[in-house]
N, CA, C and O of each residue as an XYZ file, in Angstrom:
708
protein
N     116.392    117.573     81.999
C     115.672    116.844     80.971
C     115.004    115.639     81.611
O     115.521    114.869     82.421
N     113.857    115.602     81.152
C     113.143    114.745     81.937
C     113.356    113.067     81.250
O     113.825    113.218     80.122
N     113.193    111.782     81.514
C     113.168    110.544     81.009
C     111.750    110.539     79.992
O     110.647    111.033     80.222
N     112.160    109.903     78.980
C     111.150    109.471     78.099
C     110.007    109.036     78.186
O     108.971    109.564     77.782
N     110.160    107.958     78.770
C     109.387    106.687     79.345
C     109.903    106.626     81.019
O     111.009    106.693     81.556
N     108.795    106.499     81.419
C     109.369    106.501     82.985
C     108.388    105.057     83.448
O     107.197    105.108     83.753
N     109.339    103.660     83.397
C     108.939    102.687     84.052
C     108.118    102.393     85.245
O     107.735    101.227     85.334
N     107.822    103.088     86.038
C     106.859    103.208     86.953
C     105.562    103.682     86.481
O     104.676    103.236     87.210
N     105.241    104.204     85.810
C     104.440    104.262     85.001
C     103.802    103.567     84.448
O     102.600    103.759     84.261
N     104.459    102.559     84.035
C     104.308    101.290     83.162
C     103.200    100.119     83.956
O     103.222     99.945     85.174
N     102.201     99.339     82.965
C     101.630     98.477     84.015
C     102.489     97.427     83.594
O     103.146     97.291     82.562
N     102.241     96.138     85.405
C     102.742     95.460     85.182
C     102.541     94.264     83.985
O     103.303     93.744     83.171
N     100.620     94.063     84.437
C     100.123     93.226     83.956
C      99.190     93.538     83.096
O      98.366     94.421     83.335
N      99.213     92.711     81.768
C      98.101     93.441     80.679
C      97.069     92.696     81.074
O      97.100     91.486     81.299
N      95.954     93.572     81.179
C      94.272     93.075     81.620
C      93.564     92.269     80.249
O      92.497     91.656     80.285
N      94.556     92.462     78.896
C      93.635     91.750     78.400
C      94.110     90.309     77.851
O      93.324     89.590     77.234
N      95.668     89.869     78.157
C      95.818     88.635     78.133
C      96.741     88.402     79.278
O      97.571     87.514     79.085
N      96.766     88.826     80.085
C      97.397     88.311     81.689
C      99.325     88.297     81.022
O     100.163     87.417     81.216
N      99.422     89.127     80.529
C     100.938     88.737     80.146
C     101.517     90.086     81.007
O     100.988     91.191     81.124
N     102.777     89.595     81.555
C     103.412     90.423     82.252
C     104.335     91.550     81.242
O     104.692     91.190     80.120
N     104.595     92.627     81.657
C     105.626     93.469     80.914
C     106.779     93.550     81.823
O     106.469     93.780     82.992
N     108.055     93.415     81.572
C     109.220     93.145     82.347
C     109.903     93.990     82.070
O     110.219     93.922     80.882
N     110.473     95.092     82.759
C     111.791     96.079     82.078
C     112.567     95.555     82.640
O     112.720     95.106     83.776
N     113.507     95.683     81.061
C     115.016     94.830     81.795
C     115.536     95.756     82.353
O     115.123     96.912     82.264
N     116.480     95.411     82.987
C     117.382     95.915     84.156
C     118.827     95.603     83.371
O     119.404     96.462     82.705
N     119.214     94.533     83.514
C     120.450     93.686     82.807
C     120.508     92.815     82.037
O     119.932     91.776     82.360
N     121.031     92.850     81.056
C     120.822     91.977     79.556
C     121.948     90.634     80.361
O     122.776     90.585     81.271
N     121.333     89.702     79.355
C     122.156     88.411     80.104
C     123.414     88.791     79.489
O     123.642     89.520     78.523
N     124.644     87.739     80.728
C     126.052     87.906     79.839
C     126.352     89.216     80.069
O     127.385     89.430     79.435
N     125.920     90.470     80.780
C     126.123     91.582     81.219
C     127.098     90.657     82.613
O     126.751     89.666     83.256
N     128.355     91.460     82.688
C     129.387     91.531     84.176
C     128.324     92.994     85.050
O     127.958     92.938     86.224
N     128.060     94.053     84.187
C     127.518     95.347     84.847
C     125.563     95.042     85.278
O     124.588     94.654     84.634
N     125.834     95.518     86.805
C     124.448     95.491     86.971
C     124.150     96.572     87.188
O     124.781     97.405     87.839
N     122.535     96.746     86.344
C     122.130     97.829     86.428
C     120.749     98.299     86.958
O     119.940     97.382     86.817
N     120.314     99.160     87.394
C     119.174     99.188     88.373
C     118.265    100.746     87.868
O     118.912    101.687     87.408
N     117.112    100.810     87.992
C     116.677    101.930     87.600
C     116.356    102.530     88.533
O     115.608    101.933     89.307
N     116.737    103.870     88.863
C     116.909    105.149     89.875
C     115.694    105.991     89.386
O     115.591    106.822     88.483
N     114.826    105.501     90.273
C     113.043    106.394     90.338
C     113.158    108.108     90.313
O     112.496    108.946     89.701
N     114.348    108.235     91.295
C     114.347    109.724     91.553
C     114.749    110.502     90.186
O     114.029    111.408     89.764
N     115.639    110.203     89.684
C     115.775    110.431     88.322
C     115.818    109.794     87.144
O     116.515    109.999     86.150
N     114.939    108.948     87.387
C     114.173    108.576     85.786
C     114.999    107.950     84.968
O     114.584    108.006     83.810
N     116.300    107.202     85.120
C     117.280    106.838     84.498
C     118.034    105.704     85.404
O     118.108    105.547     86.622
N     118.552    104.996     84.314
C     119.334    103.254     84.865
C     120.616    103.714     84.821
O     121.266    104.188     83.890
N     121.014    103.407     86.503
C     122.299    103.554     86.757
C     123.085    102.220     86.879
O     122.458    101.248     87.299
N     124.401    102.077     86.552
C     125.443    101.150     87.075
C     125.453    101.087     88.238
O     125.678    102.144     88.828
N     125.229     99.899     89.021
C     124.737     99.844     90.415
C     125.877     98.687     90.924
O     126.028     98.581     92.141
N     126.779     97.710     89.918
C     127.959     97.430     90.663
C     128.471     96.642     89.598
O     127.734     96.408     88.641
N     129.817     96.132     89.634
C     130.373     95.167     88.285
C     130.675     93.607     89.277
O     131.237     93.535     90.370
N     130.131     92.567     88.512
C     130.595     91.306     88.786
C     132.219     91.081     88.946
O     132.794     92.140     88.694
N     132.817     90.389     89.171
C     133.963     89.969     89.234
C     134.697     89.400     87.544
O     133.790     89.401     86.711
N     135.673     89.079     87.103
C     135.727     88.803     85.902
C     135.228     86.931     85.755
O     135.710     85.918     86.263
N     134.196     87.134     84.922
C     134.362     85.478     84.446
C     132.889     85.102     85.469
O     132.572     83.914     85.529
N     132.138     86.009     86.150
C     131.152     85.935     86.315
C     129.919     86.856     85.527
O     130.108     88.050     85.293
N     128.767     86.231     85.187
C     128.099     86.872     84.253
C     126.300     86.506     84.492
O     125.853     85.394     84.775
N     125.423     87.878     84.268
C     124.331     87.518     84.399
C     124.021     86.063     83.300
O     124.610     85.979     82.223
N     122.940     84.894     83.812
C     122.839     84.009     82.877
C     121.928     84.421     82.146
O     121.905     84.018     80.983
N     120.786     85.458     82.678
C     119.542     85.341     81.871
C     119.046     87.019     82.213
O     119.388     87.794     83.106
N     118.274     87.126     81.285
C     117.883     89.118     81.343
C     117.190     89.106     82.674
O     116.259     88.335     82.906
N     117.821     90.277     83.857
C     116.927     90.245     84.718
C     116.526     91.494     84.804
O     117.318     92.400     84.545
N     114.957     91.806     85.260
C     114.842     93.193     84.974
C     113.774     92.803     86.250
O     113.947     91.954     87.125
N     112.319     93.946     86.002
C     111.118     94.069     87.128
C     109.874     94.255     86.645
O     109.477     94.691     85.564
N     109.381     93.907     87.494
C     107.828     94.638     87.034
C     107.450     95.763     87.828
O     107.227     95.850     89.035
N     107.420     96.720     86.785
C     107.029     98.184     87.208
C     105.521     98.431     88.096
O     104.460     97.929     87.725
N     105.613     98.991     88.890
C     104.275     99.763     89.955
C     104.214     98.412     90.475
O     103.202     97.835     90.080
N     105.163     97.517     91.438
C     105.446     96.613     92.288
C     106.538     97.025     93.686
O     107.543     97.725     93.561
N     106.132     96.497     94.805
C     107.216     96.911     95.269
C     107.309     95.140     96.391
O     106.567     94.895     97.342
N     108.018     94.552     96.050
C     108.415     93.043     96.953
C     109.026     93.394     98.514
O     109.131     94.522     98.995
N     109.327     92.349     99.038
C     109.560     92.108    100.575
C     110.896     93.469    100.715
O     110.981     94.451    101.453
N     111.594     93.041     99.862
C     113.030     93.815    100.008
C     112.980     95.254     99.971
O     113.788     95.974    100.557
N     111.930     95.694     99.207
C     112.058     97.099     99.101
C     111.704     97.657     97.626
O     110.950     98.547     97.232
N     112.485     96.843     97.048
C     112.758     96.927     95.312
C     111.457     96.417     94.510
O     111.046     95.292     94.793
N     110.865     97.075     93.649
C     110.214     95.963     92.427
C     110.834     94.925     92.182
O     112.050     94.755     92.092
N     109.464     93.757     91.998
C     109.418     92.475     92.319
C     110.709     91.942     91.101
O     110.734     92.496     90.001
N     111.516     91.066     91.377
C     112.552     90.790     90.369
C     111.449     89.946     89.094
O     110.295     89.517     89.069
N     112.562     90.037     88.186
C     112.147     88.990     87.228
C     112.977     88.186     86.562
O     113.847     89.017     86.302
N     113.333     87.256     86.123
C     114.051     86.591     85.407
C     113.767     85.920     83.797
O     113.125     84.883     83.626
N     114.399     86.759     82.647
C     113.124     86.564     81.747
C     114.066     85.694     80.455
O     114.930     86.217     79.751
N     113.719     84.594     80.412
C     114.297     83.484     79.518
C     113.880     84.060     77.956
O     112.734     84.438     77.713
N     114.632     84.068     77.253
C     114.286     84.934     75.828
C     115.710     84.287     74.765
O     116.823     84.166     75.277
N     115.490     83.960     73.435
C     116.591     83.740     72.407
C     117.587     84.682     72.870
O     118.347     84.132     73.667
N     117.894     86.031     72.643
C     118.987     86.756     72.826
C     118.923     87.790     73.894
O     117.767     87.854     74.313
N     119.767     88.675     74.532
C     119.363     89.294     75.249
C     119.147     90.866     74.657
O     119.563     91.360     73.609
N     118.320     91.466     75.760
C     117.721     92.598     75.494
C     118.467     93.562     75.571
O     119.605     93.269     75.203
N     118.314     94.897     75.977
C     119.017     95.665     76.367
C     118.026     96.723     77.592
O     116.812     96.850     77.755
N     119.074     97.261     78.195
C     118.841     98.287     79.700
C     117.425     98.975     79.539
O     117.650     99.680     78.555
N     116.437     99.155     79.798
C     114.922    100.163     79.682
C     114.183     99.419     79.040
O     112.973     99.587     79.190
N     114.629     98.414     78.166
C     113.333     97.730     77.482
C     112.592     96.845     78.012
O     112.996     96.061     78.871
N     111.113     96.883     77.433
C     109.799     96.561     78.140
C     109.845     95.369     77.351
O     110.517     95.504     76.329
N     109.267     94.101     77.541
C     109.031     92.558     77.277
C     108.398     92.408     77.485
O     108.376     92.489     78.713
N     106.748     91.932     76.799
C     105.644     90.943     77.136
C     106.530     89.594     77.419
O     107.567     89.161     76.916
N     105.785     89.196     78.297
C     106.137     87.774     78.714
C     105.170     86.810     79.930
O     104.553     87.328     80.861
N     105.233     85.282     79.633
C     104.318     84.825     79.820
C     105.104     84.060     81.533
O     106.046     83.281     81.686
N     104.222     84.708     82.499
C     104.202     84.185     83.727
C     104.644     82.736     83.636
O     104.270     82.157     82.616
N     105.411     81.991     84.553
C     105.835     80.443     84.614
C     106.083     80.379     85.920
O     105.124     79.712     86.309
N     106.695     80.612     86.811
C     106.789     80.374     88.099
C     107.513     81.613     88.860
O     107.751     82.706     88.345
N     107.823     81.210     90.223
C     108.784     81.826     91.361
C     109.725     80.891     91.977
O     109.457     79.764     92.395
N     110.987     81.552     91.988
C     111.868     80.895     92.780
C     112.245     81.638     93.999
O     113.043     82.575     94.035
N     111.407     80.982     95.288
C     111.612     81.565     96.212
C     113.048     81.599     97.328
O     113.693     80.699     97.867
N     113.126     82.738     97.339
C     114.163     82.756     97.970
C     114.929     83.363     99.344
O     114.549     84.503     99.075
N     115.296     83.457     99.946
C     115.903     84.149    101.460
C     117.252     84.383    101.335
O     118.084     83.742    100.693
N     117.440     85.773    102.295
C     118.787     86.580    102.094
C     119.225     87.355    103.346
O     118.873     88.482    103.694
N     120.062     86.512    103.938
C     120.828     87.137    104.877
C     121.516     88.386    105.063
O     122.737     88.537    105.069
N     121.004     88.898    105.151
C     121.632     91.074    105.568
C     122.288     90.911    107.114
O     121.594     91.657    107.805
N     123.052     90.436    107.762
C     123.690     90.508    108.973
C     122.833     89.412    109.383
O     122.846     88.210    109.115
N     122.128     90.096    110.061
C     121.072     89.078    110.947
C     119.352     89.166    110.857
O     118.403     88.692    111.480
N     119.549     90.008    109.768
C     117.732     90.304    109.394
C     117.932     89.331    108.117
O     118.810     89.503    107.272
N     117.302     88.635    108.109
C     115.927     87.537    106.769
C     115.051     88.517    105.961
O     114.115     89.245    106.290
N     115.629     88.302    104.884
C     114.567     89.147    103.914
C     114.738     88.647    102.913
O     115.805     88.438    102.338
N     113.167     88.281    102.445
C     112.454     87.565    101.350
C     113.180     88.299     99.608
O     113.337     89.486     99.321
N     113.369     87.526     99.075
C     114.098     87.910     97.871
C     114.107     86.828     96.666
O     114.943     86.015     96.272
N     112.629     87.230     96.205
C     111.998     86.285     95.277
C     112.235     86.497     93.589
O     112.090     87.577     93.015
N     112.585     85.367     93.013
C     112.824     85.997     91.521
C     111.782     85.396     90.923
O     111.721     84.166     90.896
N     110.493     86.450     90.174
C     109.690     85.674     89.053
C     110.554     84.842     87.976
O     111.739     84.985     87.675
N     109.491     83.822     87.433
C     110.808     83.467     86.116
C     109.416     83.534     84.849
O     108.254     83.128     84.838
N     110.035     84.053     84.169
C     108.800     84.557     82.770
C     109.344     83.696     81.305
O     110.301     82.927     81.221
N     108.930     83.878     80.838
C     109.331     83.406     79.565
C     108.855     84.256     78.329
O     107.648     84.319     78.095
N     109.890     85.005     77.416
C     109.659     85.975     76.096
C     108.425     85.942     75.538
O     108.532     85.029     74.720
N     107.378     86.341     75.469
C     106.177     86.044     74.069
C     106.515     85.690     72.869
O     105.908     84.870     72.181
N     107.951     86.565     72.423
C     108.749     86.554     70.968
C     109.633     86.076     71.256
O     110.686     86.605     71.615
N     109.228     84.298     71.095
C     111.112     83.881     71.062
C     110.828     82.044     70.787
O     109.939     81.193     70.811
N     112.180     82.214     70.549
C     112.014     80.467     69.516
C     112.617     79.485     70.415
O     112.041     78.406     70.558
N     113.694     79.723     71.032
C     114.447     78.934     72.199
C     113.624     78.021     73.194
O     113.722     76.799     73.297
N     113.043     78.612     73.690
C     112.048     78.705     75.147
C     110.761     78.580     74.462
O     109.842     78.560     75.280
N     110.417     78.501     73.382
C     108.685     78.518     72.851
C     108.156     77.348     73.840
O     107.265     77.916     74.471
N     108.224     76.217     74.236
C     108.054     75.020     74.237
C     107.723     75.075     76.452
O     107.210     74.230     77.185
N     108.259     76.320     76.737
C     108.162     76.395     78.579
C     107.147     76.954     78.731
O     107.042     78.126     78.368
N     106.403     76.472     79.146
C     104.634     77.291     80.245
C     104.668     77.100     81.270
O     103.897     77.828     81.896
N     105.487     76.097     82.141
C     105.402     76.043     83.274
C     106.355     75.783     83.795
O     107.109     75.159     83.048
N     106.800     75.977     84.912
C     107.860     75.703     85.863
C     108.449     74.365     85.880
O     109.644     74.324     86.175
N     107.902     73.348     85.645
C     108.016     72.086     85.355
C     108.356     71.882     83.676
O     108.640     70.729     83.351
N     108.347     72.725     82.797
C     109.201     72.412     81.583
C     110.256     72.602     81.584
O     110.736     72.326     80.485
N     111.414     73.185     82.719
C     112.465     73.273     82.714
C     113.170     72.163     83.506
O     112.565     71.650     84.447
N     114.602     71.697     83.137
C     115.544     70.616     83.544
C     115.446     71.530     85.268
O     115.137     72.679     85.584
N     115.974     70.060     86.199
C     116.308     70.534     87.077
C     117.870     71.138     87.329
O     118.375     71.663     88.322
N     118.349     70.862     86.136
C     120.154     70.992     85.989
C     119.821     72.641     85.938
O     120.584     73.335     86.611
N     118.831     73.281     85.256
C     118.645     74.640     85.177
C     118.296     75.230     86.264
O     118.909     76.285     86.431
N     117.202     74.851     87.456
C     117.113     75.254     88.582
C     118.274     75.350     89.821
O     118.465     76.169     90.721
N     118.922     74.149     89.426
C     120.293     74.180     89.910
C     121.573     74.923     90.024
O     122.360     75.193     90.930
N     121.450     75.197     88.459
C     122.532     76.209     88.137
C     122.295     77.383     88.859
O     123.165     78.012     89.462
N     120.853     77.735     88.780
C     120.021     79.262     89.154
C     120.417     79.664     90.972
O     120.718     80.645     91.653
N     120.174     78.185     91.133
C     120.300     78.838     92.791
C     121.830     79.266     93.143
O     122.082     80.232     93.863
N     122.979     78.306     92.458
C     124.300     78.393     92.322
C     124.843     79.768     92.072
O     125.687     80.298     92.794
N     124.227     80.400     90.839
C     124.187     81.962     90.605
C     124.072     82.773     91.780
O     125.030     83.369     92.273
N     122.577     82.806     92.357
C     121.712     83.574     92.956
C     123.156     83.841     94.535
O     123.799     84.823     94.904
N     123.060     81.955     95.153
C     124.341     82.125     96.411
C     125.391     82.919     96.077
O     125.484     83.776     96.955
N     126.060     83.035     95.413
C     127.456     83.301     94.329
C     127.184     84.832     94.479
O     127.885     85.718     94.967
N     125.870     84.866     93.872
C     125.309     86.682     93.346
C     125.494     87.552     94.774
O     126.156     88.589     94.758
N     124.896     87.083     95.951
C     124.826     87.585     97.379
C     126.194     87.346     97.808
O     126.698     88.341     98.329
N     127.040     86.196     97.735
C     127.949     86.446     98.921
C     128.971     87.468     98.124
O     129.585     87.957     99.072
N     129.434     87.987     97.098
C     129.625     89.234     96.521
C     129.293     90.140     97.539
O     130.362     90.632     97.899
N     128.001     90.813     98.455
C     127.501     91.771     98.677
C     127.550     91.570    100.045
O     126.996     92.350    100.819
N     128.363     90.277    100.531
C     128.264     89.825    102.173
C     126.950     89.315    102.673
O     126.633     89.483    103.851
N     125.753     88.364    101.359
C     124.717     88.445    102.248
C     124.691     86.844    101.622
O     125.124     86.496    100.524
N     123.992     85.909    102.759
C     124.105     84.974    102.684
C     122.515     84.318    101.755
O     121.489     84.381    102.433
N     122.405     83.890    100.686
C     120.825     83.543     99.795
C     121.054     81.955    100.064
O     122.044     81.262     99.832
N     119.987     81.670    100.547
C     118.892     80.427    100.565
C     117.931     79.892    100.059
O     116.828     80.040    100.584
N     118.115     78.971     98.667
C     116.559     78.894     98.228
C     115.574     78.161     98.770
O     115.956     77.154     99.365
N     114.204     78.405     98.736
C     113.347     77.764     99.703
C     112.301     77.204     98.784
O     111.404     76.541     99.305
N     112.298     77.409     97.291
C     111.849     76.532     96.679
C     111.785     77.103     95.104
O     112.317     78.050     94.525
N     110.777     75.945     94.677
C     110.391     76.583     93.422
C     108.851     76.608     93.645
O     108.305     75.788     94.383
N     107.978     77.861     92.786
C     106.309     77.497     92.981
C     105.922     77.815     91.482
O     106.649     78.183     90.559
N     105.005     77.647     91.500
C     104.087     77.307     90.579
C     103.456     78.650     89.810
O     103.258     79.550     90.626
N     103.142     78.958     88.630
C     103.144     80.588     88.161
C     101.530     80.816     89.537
O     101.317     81.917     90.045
N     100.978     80.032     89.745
C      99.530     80.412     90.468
C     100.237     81.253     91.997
O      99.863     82.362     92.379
N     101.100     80.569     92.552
C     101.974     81.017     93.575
C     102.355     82.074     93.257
O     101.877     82.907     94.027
N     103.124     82.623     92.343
C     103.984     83.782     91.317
C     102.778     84.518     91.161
O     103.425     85.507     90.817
N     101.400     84.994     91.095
C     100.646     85.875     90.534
C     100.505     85.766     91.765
O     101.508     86.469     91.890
N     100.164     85.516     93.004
C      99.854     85.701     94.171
C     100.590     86.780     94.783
O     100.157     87.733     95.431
N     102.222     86.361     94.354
C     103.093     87.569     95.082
C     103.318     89.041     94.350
O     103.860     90.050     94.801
N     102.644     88.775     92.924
C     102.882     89.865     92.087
C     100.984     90.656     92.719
O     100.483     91.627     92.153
N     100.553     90.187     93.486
C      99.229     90.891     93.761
C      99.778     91.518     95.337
O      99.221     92.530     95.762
N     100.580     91.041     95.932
C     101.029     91.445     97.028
C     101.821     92.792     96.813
O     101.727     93.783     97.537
N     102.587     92.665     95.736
C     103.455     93.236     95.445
C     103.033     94.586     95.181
O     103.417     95.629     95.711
N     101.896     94.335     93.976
C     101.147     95.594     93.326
C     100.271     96.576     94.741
O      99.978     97.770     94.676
N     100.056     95.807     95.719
C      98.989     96.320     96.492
C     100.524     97.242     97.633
O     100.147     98.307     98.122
N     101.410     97.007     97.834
C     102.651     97.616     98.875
C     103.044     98.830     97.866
O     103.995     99.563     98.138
N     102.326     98.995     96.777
C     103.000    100.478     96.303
C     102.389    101.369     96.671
O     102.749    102.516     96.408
């Protein structure tokens, strides 16, 4: 049986108001991460957090992307409640938090977009990377280190940029598929 909707498929970016579409991957407050398996068309359980650790925020991708690592480009998508596994989100570009990830002794780039819901009341008020506390960027990188040394790989953040920076790498991204 074939998948319904097959996310690769999917564009990333709508041509007629620049808003990104994000499939989630993992609803926030998910311990289970989950990843979507191209070869068969379906989101697998790809590993469980530890107890009392928890995604903070929906992270999913943008489909027909492929980033430094290998994977479609991450996303991180700030929204009132969380979503659930396959679903698609308009959402409005805000920045990149760039980042680096130790695999033994190879460096590889491991960047998370950060978007913000179209439909949502929480977050109405963020357009840019600079409407968020730095206590929130803080927390994020705290996650992200935490998230890798789980997997034995050491994450470094190397900054925050600007959504103009963030559409730059999502054009890089789109062009490596």
């Amino acid at each position: 049986m074939k998948s319904l909707v097959d996310p690769t498929k999917l564009k990333p970016v709508s041509k007629q108001d620049g808003m990104l579409q994000v499939i989630v991957e993992t609803p926030k407050g998910s311990r289970n991460k989950f990843a979507f398996d191209p070869e068969q068309g379906i989101f697998a359980l790809k590993k469980v957090l530890p107890a009392g650790m928890v995604f903070p925020y929906d992270f999913g991708f943008l489909p027909r992307t492929i980033a430094d690592d290998g994977d479609p480009i991450d996303v991180l998508l700030l929204m009132d409640e969380p979503a659930f596994t396959g679903c698609a989100v308009h959402a409005i570009l805000i920045g990149v938090i760039e980042g680096e990830q130790l695999d033994g002794k190879k460096k590889v780039r491991n960047d998370r977009l950060l978007a913000v819901a179209e439909a949502n009341h929480s977050y109405a008020n963020i357009r840019k990377l600079s409407d968020l506390p730095k206590q929130f960027l803080d927390e994020l990188e705290d996650f992200f280190v935490n998230y890798h040394k789980l997997e034995g790989k050491k994450y470094k953040l190397l900054g925050c940029k600007d959504a103009k920076k963030a559409r730059s790498l999502i054009e890089k991204a789109r062009k490596a598929v």
